[in-house]
Amino acid sequence: MKQKIEQYYQHLKEQKILEGIDALLNWDQEAVMPAGAVEFRSEQLSYVSKKHHEISTDKAYVSLVNDLYESRSTLDSVDARSIEVSKKNLDKSIKLPTEFVEEAAKATSLSHQAWLDAKSKEDFSIFQPHLEKQIELKKKYANYIDSSKPIYDVLIDDFEEGMTGEKIDAIFHNLKTELKSLLSKIKSKEKTGEFSKFKFETPKVKEFIQFMTARIGFDFNRGAAGEVHHPFESSLSPNDIRINMSYYHKDLSSSITGAIHELGHGLYEQNIDKKYHHTDLSAGVSLGIHESQSRLLENMVGRSKAFWNYFGNLMSDYLTFEPISPPSTPLRMTLGGEIQVENLVNDLNIVKPSLIRIEADEVTYNMHIILRYEIEQMMLNDQIKISELPEVWNSKMKELLNITPDKLSTGCLQDTHWSIGAIGYFPTYTLGNLVAGQLWNKFQSENPNFQTELLEGDFSSYFNWFKENIWQHGSFIKPNDLVKKVTGEELKSEYFIEYLRSKYL
Ligand SMILES: [Zn+2]
């Protein structure tokens, strides 16, 4: 048995090496690759995935996993859970015929290109046949994996183990009602434009963000901050976590909140216990739990008054403030002087229905997700024709947020997900918010002095609590069990709603 375990980890190591190479190639493509390299790069990427598929479905590996899975009750708990995760992945890849995998990969690359084209030309007909194909492929996929389950349950299981359409229906139904009532009560606020008072110098903003992320706890010896078009976090190895930021022109607040968000993902990946590094448990357990860590740091911590009381003033060490009218000599910003922390925090927390999901505030954001979830169900269950999507989208926007997109690029063509076959993915964003609300409640009850510590820039209780309760476990504990273990309850929307209520009403 011991020998088999060793062989299993040896096989797994090869897979992990290839996954790291794949992540590095992808990261490089987003961050520094010259545009002319795209063809060679896609060949390199496709070679790596082919190799990965070969070794992860290799006969010797398959029989090792199957044998070990049979005897998992006799194994050490880490080995047993790693085998369980490997077996689950293996069972899925083995059920898919190679022709299907190739067909899906090809259709997806064409579909993504068509979506870009349709979005820039504001022409849905360019994307429509490709989306029809994606839906057809998803139905086929679900049928190969488990024809006894509803399609949606099969799809979401790839992103959030154990989640089902039925559970989401129940959670979202309650959430929708509560959000509607909350939105009708929130008083609208106007932007004070505090962030736009800063002179925007990219290198200085980068320096400030680097300082801020290190101050909160990111380990730059085992990670790096890259610059990309759309922010994301990627793990090249357990000791090489990249948090990739965008420095939006003239939009300091989005640059900063986006960076805090990716930092939340990065801290999770960076603090997984070493004992999982060479197992199949070496990454965050699910998209929902991952998103809970990024949203919690971004919204609950990073948009709070205490946070900005500390960082607002430090920002002036990095950025200069020049008044528009003379005298034009740069002034040293001071708290309560040129920087009004209240205004700054106000600007970061304005709730207002808007068309674009990624720009939405933390209250209306979830309506954008509910809309996408409901439409995905309709598309997969043939309740609408794909040609009707723009219309259905607009009427749902009207129903949920009382606004109507003026064009397709701010309506149903805004997100890339469906074009790359990521259907069943959207709910994980809102699940992340709900988990964040529930964890935040628990964290605060166990760390009543955190707000005072935050005023001093002391992140130690935040860092230690999340490391202890969430980060260190990697994928060892399943997402539902993790929420239950830490908070003592199943996931529910009440804590998140309560957080919003106490913040905005
Ligand atoms: Zn995220």
Short mmCIF file of C-alpha atoms and ligand atoms in Angstrom, two decimals:
data_model
loop_
_atom_site.label_atom_id
_atom_site.label_comp_id
_atom_site.label_asym_id
_atom_site.label_seq_id
_atom_site.Cartn_x
_atom_site.Cartn_y
_atom_site.Cartn_z
CA MET A 1 0.00 0.00 0.00
CA LYS A 2 2.80 2.40 0.95
CA GLN A 3 4.43 1.83 -2.41
CA LYS A 4 1.19 2.49 -4.25
CA ILE A 5 0.74 5.76 -2.39
CA GLU A 6 4.25 6.81 -3.38
CA GLN A 7 3.61 5.93 -7.01
CA TYR A 8 0.33 7.83 -6.92
CA TYR A 9 2.06 10.99 -5.67
CA GLN A 10 4.77 10.54 -8.26
CA HIS A 11 2.11 10.57 -11.03
CA LEU A 12 0.33 13.47 -9.41
CA LYS A 13 3.57 15.44 -9.26
CA GLU A 14 3.91 15.25 -13.04
CA GLN A 15 0.34 16.55 -13.43
CA LYS A 16 1.02 19.39 -11.02
CA ILE A 17 4.20 20.35 -12.86
CA LEU A 18 2.27 20.58 -16.12
CA GLU A 19 -0.52 22.56 -14.45
CA GLY A 20 2.11 25.02 -13.20
CA ILE A 21 3.61 25.35 -16.68
CA ASP A 22 0.14 25.89 -18.13
CA ALA A 23 -0.57 28.59 -15.52
CA LEU A 24 2.76 30.25 -16.25
CA LEU A 25 2.12 30.31 -20.00
CA ASN A 26 -1.34 31.73 -19.41
CA TRP A 27 -0.10 34.30 -16.93
CA ASP A 28 2.63 35.39 -19.30
CA GLN A 29 0.12 35.68 -22.15
CA GLU A 30 -2.01 38.05 -20.08
CA ALA A 31 0.85 40.01 -18.56
CA VAL A 32 3.81 40.38 -20.93
CA MET A 33 3.54 38.29 -24.10
CA PRO A 34 3.81 40.30 -27.31
CA ALA A 35 0.69 40.06 -29.51
CA GLY A 36 2.64 38.49 -32.37
CA ALA A 37 3.43 35.42 -30.25
CA VAL A 38 -0.18 34.24 -30.00
CA GLU A 39 0.00 31.39 -32.53
CA PHE A 40 3.12 29.78 -31.08
CA ARG A 41 1.72 30.28 -27.61
CA SER A 42 -1.54 28.50 -28.43
CA GLU A 43 0.53 25.57 -29.77
CA GLN A 44 2.54 25.51 -26.55
CA LEU A 45 -0.63 25.60 -24.45
CA SER A 46 -2.35 22.93 -26.46
CA TYR A 47 0.75 20.68 -26.22
CA VAL A 48 0.81 21.06 -22.44
CA SER A 49 -2.92 20.22 -22.09
CA LYS A 50 -2.56 17.21 -24.38
CA LYS A 51 0.33 15.92 -22.25
CA HIS A 52 -1.68 16.61 -19.10
CA HIS A 53 -4.67 14.68 -20.45
CA GLU A 54 -2.40 11.78 -21.42
CA ILE A 55 -0.75 11.40 -18.04
CA SER A 56 -3.91 12.02 -16.05
CA THR A 57 -5.75 9.24 -17.90
CA ASP A 58 -2.71 6.98 -18.16
CA LYS A 59 -3.55 3.32 -17.41
CA ALA A 60 -1.11 2.93 -14.54
CA TYR A 61 -2.40 6.11 -12.88
CA VAL A 62 -6.06 5.10 -13.36
CA SER A 63 -5.55 1.71 -11.77
CA LEU A 64 -3.56 3.21 -8.89
CA VAL A 65 -6.32 5.71 -8.12
CA ASN A 66 -9.03 3.09 -8.40
CA ASP A 67 -7.17 0.63 -6.16
CA LEU A 68 -6.37 3.23 -3.56
CA TYR A 69 -9.90 4.57 -3.65
CA GLU A 70 -11.22 1.09 -2.80
CA SER A 71 -8.96 0.93 0.24
CA ARG A 72 -9.33 4.56 1.29
CA SER A 73 -10.81 3.68 4.69
CA THR A 74 -7.42 2.21 5.67
CA LEU A 75 -5.45 5.28 4.55
CA ASP A 76 -4.26 8.31 6.42
CA SER A 77 -6.91 11.08 6.19
CA VAL A 78 -4.84 13.39 3.95
CA ASP A 79 -4.03 10.58 1.49
CA ALA A 80 -7.64 9.39 1.53
CA ARG A 81 -9.09 12.82 0.74
CA SER A 82 -6.48 13.48 -1.96
CA ILE A 83 -7.38 10.14 -3.59
CA GLU A 84 -11.06 11.06 -3.33
CA VAL A 85 -10.45 14.34 -5.21
CA SER A 86 -8.28 12.61 -7.83
CA LYS A 87 -10.89 9.90 -8.31
CA LYS A 88 -13.61 12.47 -8.83
CA ASN A 89 -11.57 14.31 -11.49
CA LEU A 90 -10.55 11.05 -13.11
CA ASP A 91 -14.10 9.69 -13.30
CA LYS A 92 -15.15 12.81 -15.11
CA SER A 93 -12.33 12.86 -17.64
CA ILE A 94 -12.71 9.16 -18.38
CA LYS A 95 -16.42 9.50 -19.14
CA LEU A 96 -15.75 12.06 -21.85
CA PRO A 97 -14.93 10.67 -25.30
CA THR A 98 -11.80 12.24 -26.80
CA GLU A 99 -13.82 13.43 -29.83
CA PHE A 100 -16.13 15.32 -27.50
CA VAL A 101 -13.22 16.98 -25.68
CA GLU A 102 -11.69 18.05 -28.99
CA GLU A 103 -15.04 19.27 -30.36
CA ALA A 104 -15.69 21.30 -27.22
CA ALA A 105 -12.21 22.85 -27.21
CA LYS A 106 -12.50 23.86 -30.85
CA ALA A 107 -16.04 25.22 -30.47
CA THR A 108 -14.99 27.21 -27.44
CA SER A 109 -12.09 28.97 -29.10
CA LEU A 110 -14.32 29.92 -32.05
CA SER A 111 -17.10 30.98 -29.73
CA HIS A 112 -14.84 33.25 -27.71
CA GLN A 113 -13.65 34.97 -30.86
CA ALA A 114 -17.25 35.36 -32.10
CA TRP A 115 -18.28 36.86 -28.77
CA LEU A 116 -15.50 39.47 -28.96
CA ASP A 117 -16.59 40.32 -32.48
CA ALA A 118 -20.32 40.43 -31.63
CA LYS A 119 -19.62 42.64 -28.61
CA SER A 120 -17.52 45.14 -30.53
CA LYS A 121 -20.03 45.27 -33.41
CA GLU A 122 -23.08 45.24 -31.12
CA ASP A 123 -24.50 42.40 -33.21
CA PHE A 124 -26.02 39.44 -31.37
CA SER A 125 -26.48 37.37 -34.54
CA ILE A 126 -22.69 36.85 -34.74
CA PHE A 127 -22.64 35.14 -31.33
CA GLN A 128 -26.05 33.41 -31.39
CA PRO A 129 -25.08 30.18 -33.27
CA HIS A 130 -22.02 29.80 -31.01
CA LEU A 131 -24.04 30.15 -27.84
CA GLU A 132 -26.51 27.60 -29.20
CA LYS A 133 -23.55 25.27 -29.71
CA GLN A 134 -22.25 25.89 -26.18
CA ILE A 135 -25.65 25.03 -24.69
CA GLU A 136 -25.81 21.87 -26.80
CA LEU A 137 -22.29 20.90 -25.65
CA LYS A 138 -23.18 21.48 -22.00
CA LYS A 139 -26.22 19.24 -22.32
CA LYS A 140 -24.06 16.53 -23.89
CA TYR A 141 -21.42 16.99 -21.22
CA ALA A 142 -23.97 16.61 -18.42
CA ASN A 143 -25.32 13.52 -20.11
CA TYR A 144 -21.86 11.91 -20.27
CA ILE A 145 -21.07 12.73 -16.66
CA ASP A 146 -24.35 11.78 -15.00
CA SER A 147 -27.58 11.53 -16.96
CA SER A 148 -29.58 10.84 -13.79
CA LYS A 149 -29.01 14.36 -12.45
CA PRO A 150 -30.46 17.70 -13.56
CA ILE A 151 -28.07 19.33 -16.08
CA TYR A 152 -27.42 22.31 -13.84
CA ASP A 153 -26.37 20.12 -10.92
CA VAL A 154 -23.73 18.42 -13.04
CA LEU A 155 -22.40 21.74 -14.33
CA ILE A 156 -22.17 23.55 -11.01
CA ASP A 157 -20.51 20.58 -9.33
CA ASP A 158 -17.38 21.35 -11.39
CA PHE A 159 -17.08 24.71 -9.63
CA GLU A 160 -18.75 24.13 -6.26
CA GLU A 161 -18.68 20.56 -5.04
CA GLY A 162 -21.97 19.46 -3.54
CA MET A 163 -24.00 22.48 -4.70
CA THR A 164 -27.26 21.88 -6.62
CA GLY A 165 -29.82 23.93 -8.51
CA GLU A 166 -32.39 23.14 -5.84
CA LYS A 167 -30.18 24.56 -3.07
CA ILE A 168 -29.41 27.66 -5.14
CA ASP A 169 -33.10 28.19 -5.90
CA ALA A 170 -33.90 28.23 -2.22
CA ILE A 171 -31.02 30.58 -1.33
CA PHE A 172 -31.55 32.97 -4.25
CA HIS A 173 -35.31 33.13 -3.79
CA ASN A 174 -34.90 34.49 -0.28
CA LEU A 175 -32.01 36.73 -1.31
CA LYS A 176 -33.95 38.29 -4.18
CA THR A 177 -36.86 39.26 -1.93
CA GLU A 178 -34.57 40.70 0.73
CA LEU A 179 -32.44 42.63 -1.75
CA LYS A 180 -35.50 44.16 -3.39
CA SER A 181 -36.78 45.40 -0.08
CA LEU A 182 -33.33 46.64 0.93
CA LEU A 183 -32.82 48.49 -2.35
CA SER A 184 -36.12 50.29 -1.98
CA LYS A 185 -34.96 51.62 1.40
CA ILE A 186 -31.36 52.63 0.70
CA LYS A 187 -31.02 56.36 0.33
CA SER A 188 -29.08 57.36 -2.74
CA LYS A 189 -25.79 59.15 -2.20
CA GLU A 190 -23.75 61.24 -4.59
CA LYS A 191 -20.08 60.76 -5.34
CA THR A 192 -17.85 63.37 -3.75
CA GLY A 193 -15.03 62.63 -6.17
CA GLU A 194 -12.45 62.31 -3.40
CA PHE A 195 -10.35 59.76 -5.27
CA SER A 196 -10.17 61.93 -8.36
CA LYS A 197 -8.34 64.56 -6.31
CA PHE A 198 -5.25 62.37 -6.48
CA LYS A 199 -2.89 62.96 -9.29
CA PHE A 200 -2.75 59.62 -11.01
CA GLU A 201 0.76 58.37 -11.58
CA THR A 202 0.84 54.67 -12.39
CA PRO A 203 4.29 53.85 -10.95
CA LYS A 204 3.34 55.56 -7.69
CA VAL A 205 0.00 53.76 -7.51
CA LYS A 206 1.84 50.48 -8.10
CA GLU A 207 4.26 51.28 -5.30
CA PHE A 208 1.40 52.13 -2.96
CA ILE A 209 -0.50 48.95 -3.82
CA GLN A 210 2.66 46.88 -3.35
CA PHE A 211 3.16 48.45 0.07
CA MET A 212 -0.50 47.92 1.00
CA THR A 213 -0.59 44.24 -0.04
CA ALA A 214 2.64 43.48 1.85
CA ARG A 215 1.30 45.36 4.88
CA ILE A 216 -1.86 43.22 4.91
CA GLY A 217 0.19 40.03 4.73
CA PHE A 218 1.12 39.02 1.18
CA ASP A 219 4.48 37.26 1.11
CA PHE A 220 6.50 38.67 -1.79
CA ASN A 221 9.09 35.97 -1.30
CA ARG A 222 6.51 33.41 -2.44
CA GLY A 223 4.44 35.57 -4.74
CA ALA A 224 4.49 38.52 -7.09
CA ALA A 225 2.23 41.29 -8.32
CA GLY A 226 1.80 41.47 -12.09
CA GLU A 227 0.02 43.95 -14.30
CA VAL A 228 -2.74 42.73 -16.63
CA HIS A 229 -5.77 43.99 -18.50
CA HIS A 230 -8.38 42.21 -16.32
CA PRO A 231 -7.28 41.46 -12.73
CA PHE A 232 -6.96 37.81 -11.67
CA GLU A 233 -4.99 35.59 -9.32
CA SER A 234 -3.07 32.58 -10.54
CA SER A 235 -1.06 29.92 -8.79
CA LEU A 236 2.06 28.82 -10.66
CA SER A 237 3.09 26.65 -7.71
CA PRO A 238 2.36 26.76 -3.97
CA ASN A 239 5.39 29.03 -3.66
CA ASP A 240 4.60 31.26 -6.61
CA ILE A 241 1.26 33.02 -6.28
CA ARG A 242 0.63 35.84 -8.73
CA ILE A 243 -1.84 38.58 -7.92
CA ASN A 244 -2.43 40.40 -11.16
CA MET A 245 -3.73 43.93 -11.02
CA SER A 246 -5.00 46.53 -13.42
CA TYR A 247 -4.13 50.15 -12.99
CA TYR A 248 -7.13 51.77 -14.60
CA HIS A 249 -6.52 55.09 -16.14
CA LYS A 250 -7.96 57.81 -13.93
CA ASP A 251 -9.74 55.28 -11.74
CA LEU A 252 -7.72 54.99 -8.57
CA SER A 253 -10.51 53.47 -6.49
CA SER A 254 -11.09 50.56 -8.93
CA SER A 255 -7.34 49.95 -9.11
CA ILE A 256 -7.16 49.73 -5.33
CA THR A 257 -10.31 47.71 -4.63
CA GLY A 258 -9.44 45.35 -7.51
CA ALA A 259 -6.01 44.82 -5.98
CA ILE A 260 -7.48 44.11 -2.53
CA HIS A 261 -9.84 41.58 -4.13
CA GLU A 262 -7.02 39.65 -5.82
CA LEU A 263 -4.98 39.87 -2.62
CA GLY A 264 -7.83 38.03 -0.87
CA HIS A 265 -7.48 35.16 -3.37
CA GLY A 266 -3.69 35.30 -3.05
CA LEU A 267 -3.62 35.10 0.75
CA TYR A 268 -5.81 31.99 0.61
CA GLU A 269 -3.50 30.22 -1.85
CA GLN A 270 -0.35 31.35 -0.08
CA ASN A 271 -1.39 30.03 3.31
CA ILE A 272 -2.41 26.48 2.49
CA ASP A 273 -0.66 24.04 4.82
CA LYS A 274 2.60 22.68 3.38
CA LYS A 275 1.48 19.11 4.03
CA TYR A 276 -0.99 19.47 1.13
CA HIS A 277 1.46 20.91 -1.38
CA HIS A 278 2.13 17.66 -3.22
CA THR A 279 -1.40 16.30 -2.96
CA ASP A 280 -4.61 17.00 -4.87
CA LEU A 281 -5.63 19.28 -2.00
CA SER A 282 -3.08 21.99 -2.72
CA ALA A 283 -5.51 24.71 -3.88
CA GLY A 284 -8.51 26.55 -2.47
CA VAL A 285 -11.46 24.18 -2.17
CA SER A 286 -14.04 25.82 -4.44
CA LEU A 287 -14.79 28.97 -6.38
CA GLY A 288 -17.41 30.03 -3.84
CA ILE A 289 -15.05 29.72 -0.87
CA HIS A 290 -12.32 31.44 -2.88
CA GLU A 291 -14.60 34.31 -3.76
CA SER A 292 -15.66 34.62 -0.12
CA GLN A 293 -12.03 35.37 0.76
CA SER A 294 -11.60 38.00 -1.95
CA ARG A 295 -14.97 39.67 -1.41
CA LEU A 296 -14.58 39.74 2.37
CA LEU A 297 -11.23 41.47 2.20
CA GLU A 298 -12.35 43.81 -0.58
CA ASN A 299 -15.75 44.81 0.81
CA MET A 300 -15.99 44.14 4.53
CA VAL A 301 -12.41 45.22 5.27
CA GLY A 302 -11.19 47.24 2.27
CA ARG A 303 -14.20 49.55 1.99
CA SER A 304 -14.43 50.25 5.71
CA LYS A 305 -13.76 53.50 7.46
CA ALA A 306 -11.16 52.02 9.80
CA PHE A 307 -9.19 50.65 6.83
CA TRP A 308 -9.07 54.06 5.16
CA ASN A 309 -8.33 55.87 8.36
CA TYR A 310 -5.11 53.91 8.33
CA PHE A 311 -4.29 53.70 4.61
CA GLY A 312 -5.72 57.06 3.48
CA ASN A 313 -2.95 59.01 5.08
CA LEU A 314 -0.22 56.59 4.00
CA MET A 315 -1.42 56.94 0.43
CA SER A 316 -0.15 60.51 0.54
CA ASP A 317 3.41 59.19 0.94
CA TYR A 318 3.05 57.69 -2.51
CA LEU A 319 0.73 59.97 -4.43
CA THR A 320 0.82 63.69 -4.88
CA PHE A 321 -2.11 66.03 -4.78
CA GLU A 322 -2.05 69.07 -6.95
CA PRO A 323 -4.90 71.58 -6.86
CA ILE A 324 -6.36 72.36 -10.26
CA SER A 325 -6.21 76.11 -9.72
CA PRO A 326 -3.00 77.93 -8.61
CA PRO A 327 -0.92 77.72 -6.50
CA SER A 328 0.21 74.61 -8.29
CA THR A 329 2.83 73.53 -5.81
CA PRO A 330 2.10 69.96 -4.68
CA LEU A 331 0.59 69.78 -1.25
CA ARG A 332 1.22 67.08 1.29
CA MET A 333 -2.13 65.47 1.84
CA THR A 334 -3.26 65.02 5.37
CA LEU A 335 -6.11 63.24 6.99
CA GLY A 336 -8.88 65.68 7.67
CA GLY A 337 -7.04 68.15 5.43
CA GLU A 338 -6.96 67.44 1.74
CA ILE A 339 -8.16 63.88 2.24
CA GLN A 340 -11.57 63.55 3.75
CA VAL A 341 -11.75 59.92 4.82
CA GLU A 342 -15.50 60.17 5.17
CA ASN A 343 -15.86 61.26 1.56
CA LEU A 344 -13.43 58.63 0.39
CA VAL A 345 -15.35 55.85 2.16
CA ASN A 346 -18.62 57.31 0.91
CA ASP A 347 -17.37 57.10 -2.67
CA LEU A 348 -16.41 53.47 -2.20
CA ASN A 349 -19.84 52.53 -0.87
CA ILE A 350 -22.40 54.09 -3.17
CA VAL A 351 -25.31 51.77 -3.92
CA LYS A 352 -26.92 52.43 -7.26
CA PRO A 353 -28.38 50.05 -9.89
CA SER A 354 -26.06 49.91 -12.88
CA LEU A 355 -25.76 47.89 -16.07
CA ILE A 356 -22.33 46.28 -15.73
CA ARG A 357 -21.84 43.42 -13.28
CA ILE A 358 -18.15 43.95 -12.61
CA GLU A 359 -18.74 47.60 -11.75
CA ALA A 360 -21.72 46.96 -9.49
CA ASP A 361 -21.80 47.78 -5.77
CA GLU A 362 -22.02 44.96 -3.23
CA VAL A 363 -25.83 45.16 -2.90
CA THR A 364 -26.93 45.26 -6.56
CA TYR A 365 -24.10 42.92 -7.62
CA ASN A 366 -26.09 39.90 -6.50
CA MET A 367 -29.07 40.88 -8.66
CA HIS A 368 -26.75 40.65 -11.67
CA ILE A 369 -25.88 37.09 -10.62
CA ILE A 370 -29.49 36.06 -9.97
CA LEU A 371 -30.37 37.30 -13.46
CA ARG A 372 -27.61 35.20 -15.05
CA TYR A 373 -28.52 32.14 -13.01
CA GLU A 374 -32.19 32.33 -13.99
CA ILE A 375 -31.31 32.77 -17.65
CA GLU A 376 -28.86 29.84 -17.59
CA GLN A 377 -31.58 27.59 -16.23
CA MET A 378 -33.97 28.79 -18.95
CA MET A 379 -31.43 28.18 -21.72
CA LEU A 380 -30.50 24.71 -20.49
CA ASN A 381 -34.12 23.68 -20.02
CA ASP A 382 -35.27 25.05 -23.40
CA GLN A 383 -37.58 27.58 -21.79
CA ILE A 384 -36.30 30.26 -24.12
CA LYS A 385 -34.78 30.29 -27.60
CA ILE A 386 -31.25 31.66 -27.72
CA SER A 387 -32.44 34.24 -30.26
CA GLU A 388 -34.65 35.69 -27.50
CA LEU A 389 -31.72 36.22 -25.11
CA PRO A 390 -31.27 40.01 -25.58
CA GLU A 391 -34.97 40.59 -24.95
CA VAL A 392 -35.16 38.25 -21.95
CA TRP A 393 -32.03 39.87 -20.50
CA ASN A 394 -33.46 43.35 -20.79
CA SER A 395 -36.78 42.44 -19.25
CA LYS A 396 -35.03 40.73 -16.32
CA MET A 397 -32.85 43.81 -15.78
CA LYS A 398 -36.02 45.85 -15.65
CA GLU A 399 -37.60 43.43 -13.20
CA LEU A 400 -34.60 43.15 -10.86
CA LEU A 401 -32.93 46.56 -11.03
CA ASN A 402 -35.43 48.71 -12.87
CA ILE A 403 -32.98 49.77 -15.58
CA THR A 404 -32.63 48.81 -19.24
CA PRO A 405 -29.37 48.35 -21.17
CA ASP A 406 -28.92 50.76 -24.03
CA LYS A 407 -26.82 48.34 -26.04
CA LEU A 408 -25.76 44.68 -26.17
CA SER A 409 -22.28 45.32 -24.80
CA THR A 410 -23.82 46.67 -21.60
CA GLY A 411 -26.48 43.95 -21.71
CA CYS A 412 -26.28 40.26 -22.55
CA LEU A 413 -22.89 40.45 -24.31
CA GLN A 414 -20.95 42.00 -21.42
CA ASP A 415 -19.43 38.85 -19.87
CA THR A 416 -17.03 36.37 -21.40
CA HIS A 417 -18.24 33.34 -19.37
CA TRP A 418 -20.86 31.81 -21.68
CA SER A 419 -18.59 32.21 -24.68
CA ILE A 420 -16.00 29.94 -23.06
CA GLY A 421 -18.56 27.41 -21.87
CA ALA A 422 -18.46 28.53 -18.23
CA ILE A 423 -22.15 27.88 -17.59
CA GLY A 424 -23.07 27.18 -13.96
CA TYR A 425 -20.17 29.38 -12.84
CA PHE A 426 -21.94 32.66 -12.03
CA PRO A 427 -23.73 31.54 -8.83
CA THR A 428 -20.33 30.97 -7.19
CA TYR A 429 -19.84 34.75 -7.05
CA THR A 430 -22.96 35.26 -4.96
CA LEU A 431 -22.31 32.13 -2.92
CA GLY A 432 -18.95 33.76 -2.17
CA ASN A 433 -20.69 36.89 -0.90
CA LEU A 434 -23.00 34.84 1.30
CA VAL A 435 -20.13 32.80 2.73
CA ALA A 436 -18.26 36.06 3.31
CA GLY A 437 -21.25 37.45 5.27
CA GLN A 438 -21.48 34.35 7.43
CA LEU A 439 -17.72 34.17 8.08
CA TRP A 440 -17.52 37.91 8.78
CA ASN A 441 -20.19 37.56 11.44
CA LYS A 442 -18.32 34.71 13.10
CA PHE A 443 -14.93 36.45 12.79
CA GLN A 444 -16.22 39.66 14.37
CA SER A 445 -17.89 37.85 17.25
CA GLU A 446 -14.57 36.13 18.03
CA ASN A 447 -12.44 39.24 17.41
CA PRO A 448 -14.37 42.15 18.93
CA ASN A 449 -11.31 44.44 18.83
CA PHE A 450 -10.61 44.10 15.14
CA GLN A 451 -11.97 47.52 14.14
CA THR A 452 -9.70 49.22 16.70
CA GLU A 453 -6.72 47.14 15.54
CA LEU A 454 -7.49 48.06 11.93
CA LEU A 455 -7.21 51.74 12.77
CA GLU A 456 -3.57 51.02 13.64
CA GLY A 457 -3.05 48.90 10.53
CA ASP A 458 -2.87 45.74 12.63
CA PHE A 459 -4.05 42.82 10.49
CA SER A 460 -2.77 40.04 12.75
CA SER A 461 -6.11 38.85 14.13
CA TYR A 462 -7.63 38.85 10.63
CA PHE A 463 -4.64 36.99 9.21
CA ASN A 464 -4.46 34.40 12.00
CA TRP A 465 -8.18 33.71 12.13
CA PHE A 466 -8.58 33.13 8.42
CA LYS A 467 -5.39 31.11 8.19
CA GLU A 468 -6.52 28.91 11.05
CA ASN A 469 -10.13 28.48 9.93
CA ILE A 470 -10.04 28.61 6.13
CA TRP A 471 -6.76 29.04 4.31
CA GLN A 472 -4.60 26.30 5.81
CA HIS A 473 -7.12 23.56 4.91
CA GLY A 474 -6.68 23.84 1.14
CA SER A 475 -9.15 21.36 -0.39
CA PHE A 476 -9.09 19.02 2.60
CA ILE A 477 -12.57 19.96 3.81
CA LYS A 478 -15.47 20.14 1.33
CA PRO A 479 -16.99 23.63 0.90
CA ASN A 480 -20.32 22.92 2.67
CA ASP A 481 -18.57 21.15 5.54
CA LEU A 482 -16.07 23.97 5.89
CA VAL A 483 -18.80 26.61 6.31
CA LYS A 484 -20.53 24.39 8.83
CA LYS A 485 -17.34 23.61 10.73
CA VAL A 486 -16.35 27.26 11.07
CA THR A 487 -19.73 28.88 11.68
CA GLY A 488 -21.68 25.98 13.15
CA GLU A 489 -24.41 26.40 10.53
CA GLU A 490 -25.22 25.55 6.93
CA LEU A 491 -24.75 28.36 4.44
CA LYS A 492 -27.61 30.84 4.56
CA SER A 493 -28.24 34.31 3.19
CA GLU A 494 -29.35 35.91 6.48
CA TYR A 495 -25.87 36.94 7.64
CA PHE A 496 -25.02 38.67 4.41
CA ILE A 497 -28.39 40.47 4.36
CA GLU A 498 -27.85 41.54 7.96
CA TYR A 499 -24.40 42.86 7.11
CA LEU A 500 -25.87 44.93 4.25
CA ARG A 501 -28.72 46.14 6.42
CA SER A 502 -26.52 47.36 9.22
CA LYS A 503 -24.13 49.01 6.77
CA TYR A 504 -26.59 50.76 4.45
CA LEU A 505 -29.82 51.40 6.40
ZN ZN B 1 -12.54 36.90 -7.46
#
